[in-house]
Amino acid sequence: LRCGYETATGLTPTRQKITEIAILQHDGQKVENEFASLVNPEKKIPYRIVQMTGITNQMVAHAPRFCEIAKKVIELTDERVIVGHNVNFDYGFLRNEFKSLGYEYRRKLMDTVRLSRK
């Protein structure tokens, strides 16, 4: 499972919010399922983050809030391993978003940064 190219309003999961998420379910041979969405962070995206990501406040204004896609994220990642480059960064944002909803989100992780070093 690839849960990433998640972008946010900043670099600190406890103070910032997700603005985009993509989940690809992979069986080792091919992509089986995909989900991608902009996410309304319910706060203004700082200018420097807009410059880094290209995601503007106008782009997320009518996007779903995280609470509206949380169930889908849970279903797509249930009993799966989240694979990503520097995956702890993305995972921190996911866990924080779920924590704000009163849900403890835990998944196994595989970091491709570590794999590439081996």
PDB file of C-alpha atoms in Angstrom:
ATOM      1  CA  LEU A   1       0.000   0.000   0.000  1.00  0.00           C
ATOM      2  CA  ARG A   2       1.331   3.408  -0.919  1.00  0.00           C
ATOM      3  CA  CYS A   3      -0.185   6.113   1.214  1.00  0.00           C
ATOM      4  CA  GLY A   4       1.598   9.240   0.364  1.00  0.00           C
ATOM      5  CA  TYR A   5       2.308  12.240  -1.666  1.00  0.00           C
ATOM      6  CA  GLU A   6       0.306  13.690   1.035  1.00  0.00           C
ATOM      7  CA  THR A   7       0.788  17.404   1.306  1.00  0.00           C
ATOM      8  CA  ALA A   8       0.036  19.633   4.247  1.00  0.00           C
ATOM      9  CA  THR A   9      -0.232  23.222   5.436  1.00  0.00           C
ATOM     10  CA  GLY A  10       3.211  22.935   7.026  1.00  0.00           C
ATOM     11  CA  LEU A  11       5.854  20.551   8.270  1.00  0.00           C
ATOM     12  CA  THR A  12       4.639  19.840  11.820  1.00  0.00           C
ATOM     13  CA  PRO A  13       1.861  17.219  12.107  1.00  0.00           C
ATOM     14  CA  THR A  14       0.618  18.439  15.498  1.00  0.00           C
ATOM     15  CA  ARG A  15       0.036  21.993  14.245  1.00  0.00           C
ATOM     16  CA  GLN A  16      -0.700  21.518  10.545  1.00  0.00           C
ATOM     17  CA  LYS A  17      -3.307  19.771   8.419  1.00  0.00           C
ATOM     18  CA  ILE A  18      -3.366  17.515   5.347  1.00  0.00           C
ATOM     19  CA  THR A  19      -4.246  19.211   2.038  1.00  0.00           C
ATOM     20  CA  GLU A  20      -3.905  16.212  -0.300  1.00  0.00           C
ATOM     21  CA  ILE A  21      -3.834  12.435   0.056  1.00  0.00           C
ATOM     22  CA  ALA A  22      -3.317   9.556  -2.355  1.00  0.00           C
ATOM     23  CA  ILE A  23      -3.571   5.856  -1.549  1.00  0.00           C
ATOM     24  CA  LEU A  24      -2.593   3.139  -3.996  1.00  0.00           C
ATOM     25  CA  GLN A  25      -3.272  -0.480  -3.082  1.00  0.00           C
ATOM     26  CA  HIS A  26      -0.676  -2.692  -4.720  1.00  0.00           C
ATOM     27  CA  ASP A  27      -0.547  -6.494  -4.776  1.00  0.00           C
ATOM     28  CA  GLY A  28       3.183  -6.683  -5.578  1.00  0.00           C
ATOM     29  CA  GLN A  29       2.526  -6.867  -9.311  1.00  0.00           C
ATOM     30  CA  LYS A  30       0.013  -4.142 -10.098  1.00  0.00           C
ATOM     31  CA  VAL A  31      -2.132  -1.383  -8.591  1.00  0.00           C
ATOM     32  CA  GLU A  32      -5.434  -2.891  -7.476  1.00  0.00           C
ATOM     33  CA  ASN A  33      -7.181   0.228  -6.234  1.00  0.00           C
ATOM     34  CA  GLU A  34      -6.526   3.967  -6.001  1.00  0.00           C
ATOM     35  CA  PHE A  35      -7.906   6.869  -4.059  1.00  0.00           C
ATOM     36  CA  ALA A  36      -6.769  10.481  -4.325  1.00  0.00           C
ATOM     37  CA  SER A  37      -8.288  13.681  -3.042  1.00  0.00           C
ATOM     38  CA  LEU A  38      -7.511  17.225  -2.118  1.00  0.00           C
ATOM     39  CA  VAL A  39      -8.456  17.832   1.517  1.00  0.00           C
ATOM     40  CA  ASN A  40      -9.877  21.038   2.953  1.00  0.00           C
ATOM     41  CA  PRO A  41      -7.564  21.767   5.902  1.00  0.00           C
ATOM     42  CA  GLU A  42     -10.114  24.158   7.441  1.00  0.00           C
ATOM     43  CA  LYS A  43      -7.362  26.725   7.795  1.00  0.00           C
ATOM     44  CA  LYS A  44      -5.406  29.009   5.521  1.00  0.00           C
ATOM     45  CA  ILE A  45      -2.488  27.447   3.643  1.00  0.00           C
ATOM     46  CA  PRO A  46       0.642  29.563   4.205  1.00  0.00           C
ATOM     47  CA  TYR A  47       2.182  31.189   1.136  1.00  0.00           C
ATOM     48  CA  ARG A  48       5.461  29.223   1.405  1.00  0.00           C
ATOM     49  CA  ILE A  49       3.511  25.933   1.448  1.00  0.00           C
ATOM     50  CA  VAL A  50       1.526  27.038  -1.629  1.00  0.00           C
ATOM     51  CA  GLN A  51       4.876  27.739  -3.326  1.00  0.00           C
ATOM     52  CA  MET A  52       6.222  24.279  -2.353  1.00  0.00           C
ATOM     53  CA  THR A  53       3.125  22.210  -3.195  1.00  0.00           C
ATOM     54  CA  GLY A  54       1.219  24.245  -5.756  1.00  0.00           C
ATOM     55  CA  ILE A  55      -1.962  23.664  -3.751  1.00  0.00           C
ATOM     56  CA  THR A  56      -3.868  26.893  -3.143  1.00  0.00           C
ATOM     57  CA  ASN A  57      -6.634  27.873  -0.751  1.00  0.00           C
ATOM     58  CA  GLN A  58      -8.994  28.125  -3.724  1.00  0.00           C
ATOM     59  CA  MET A  59      -8.185  24.533  -4.759  1.00  0.00           C
ATOM     60  CA  VAL A  60      -9.161  23.095  -1.359  1.00  0.00           C
ATOM     61  CA  ALA A  61     -12.102  25.411  -0.613  1.00  0.00           C
ATOM     62  CA  HIS A  62     -14.688  22.873  -1.795  1.00  0.00           C
ATOM     63  CA  ALA A  63     -12.662  19.711  -1.144  1.00  0.00           C
ATOM     64  CA  PRO A  64     -13.839  17.277   1.548  1.00  0.00           C
ATOM     65  CA  ARG A  65     -12.606  17.777   5.100  1.00  0.00           C
ATOM     66  CA  PHE A  66     -10.485  14.957   6.517  1.00  0.00           C
ATOM     67  CA  CYS A  67     -13.377  13.776   8.691  1.00  0.00           C
ATOM     68  CA  GLU A  68     -15.370  13.185   5.481  1.00  0.00           C
ATOM     69  CA  ILE A  69     -12.757  10.830   3.997  1.00  0.00           C
ATOM     70  CA  ALA A  70     -11.429   9.273   7.229  1.00  0.00           C
ATOM     71  CA  LYS A  71     -13.596   6.137   6.942  1.00  0.00           C
ATOM     72  CA  LYS A  72     -12.328   5.537   3.379  1.00  0.00           C
ATOM     73  CA  VAL A  73      -8.707   5.921   4.553  1.00  0.00           C
ATOM     74  CA  ILE A  74      -9.322   3.406   7.340  1.00  0.00           C
ATOM     75  CA  GLU A  75     -10.935   0.912   4.947  1.00  0.00           C
ATOM     76  CA  LEU A  76      -8.206   1.235   2.312  1.00  0.00           C
ATOM     77  CA  THR A  77      -5.359   0.850   4.794  1.00  0.00           C
ATOM     78  CA  ASP A  78      -6.873  -1.812   7.069  1.00  0.00           C
ATOM     79  CA  GLU A  79      -4.543  -4.816   7.458  1.00  0.00           C
ATOM     80  CA  ARG A  80      -2.071  -3.277   5.015  1.00  0.00           C
ATOM     81  CA  VAL A  81       1.477  -1.984   5.263  1.00  0.00           C
ATOM     82  CA  ILE A  82       1.956   1.675   4.398  1.00  0.00           C
ATOM     83  CA  VAL A  83       4.963   2.080   2.106  1.00  0.00           C
ATOM     84  CA  GLY A  84       6.494   5.467   1.430  1.00  0.00           C
ATOM     85  CA  HIS A  85       9.663   7.486   1.083  1.00  0.00           C
ATOM     86  CA  ASN A  86      10.271   8.975   4.534  1.00  0.00           C
ATOM     87  CA  VAL A  87       6.920   7.404   5.493  1.00  0.00           C
ATOM     88  CA  ASN A  88       7.048   8.574   9.122  1.00  0.00           C
ATOM     89  CA  PHE A  89       6.465  12.143   7.907  1.00  0.00           C
ATOM     90  CA  ASP A  90       3.186  11.208   6.180  1.00  0.00           C
ATOM     91  CA  TYR A  91       2.187   8.800   8.940  1.00  0.00           C
ATOM     92  CA  GLY A  92       2.566  11.529  11.560  1.00  0.00           C
ATOM     93  CA  PHE A  93       0.049  13.686   9.710  1.00  0.00           C
ATOM     94  CA  LEU A  94      -2.384  10.779   9.320  1.00  0.00           C
ATOM     95  CA  ARG A  95      -2.148   9.836  12.990  1.00  0.00           C
ATOM     96  CA  ASN A  96      -2.666  13.433  14.060  1.00  0.00           C
ATOM     97  CA  GLU A  97      -5.719  13.886  11.831  1.00  0.00           C
ATOM     98  CA  PHE A  98      -7.262  10.717  13.272  1.00  0.00           C
ATOM     99  CA  LYS A  99      -6.320  11.738  16.817  1.00  0.00           C
ATOM    100  CA  SER A 100      -8.282  14.972  16.336  1.00  0.00           C
ATOM    101  CA  LEU A 101     -11.296  12.762  15.518  1.00  0.00           C
ATOM    102  CA  GLY A 102     -10.815  10.662  18.660  1.00  0.00           C
ATOM    103  CA  TYR A 103      -9.496   7.624  16.785  1.00  0.00           C
ATOM    104  CA  GLU A 104      -6.155   5.910  17.376  1.00  0.00           C
ATOM    105  CA  TYR A 105      -4.794   5.119  13.915  1.00  0.00           C
ATOM    106  CA  ARG A 106      -2.016   2.514  13.768  1.00  0.00           C
ATOM    107  CA  ARG A 107      -0.564   0.785  10.745  1.00  0.00           C
ATOM    108  CA  LYS A 108       2.634  -1.101   9.945  1.00  0.00           C
ATOM    109  CA  LEU A 109       5.116   0.944   7.921  1.00  0.00           C
ATOM    110  CA  MET A 110       7.856   0.314   5.382  1.00  0.00           C
ATOM    111  CA  ASP A 111      10.189   3.221   4.643  1.00  0.00           C
ATOM    112  CA  THR A 112      11.743   3.207   1.166  1.00  0.00           C
ATOM    113  CA  VAL A 113      14.475   5.588   2.393  1.00  0.00           C
ATOM    114  CA  ARG A 114      15.758   2.821   4.640  1.00  0.00           C
ATOM    115  CA  LEU A 115      15.349   0.221   1.895  1.00  0.00           C
ATOM    116  CA  SER A 116      17.282   2.361  -0.601  1.00  0.00           C
ATOM    117  CA  ARG A 117      20.181   2.658   1.844  1.00  0.00           C
ATOM    118  CA  LYS A 118      20.400  -1.120   2.149  1.00  0.00           C
TER     119      LYS A 118
END
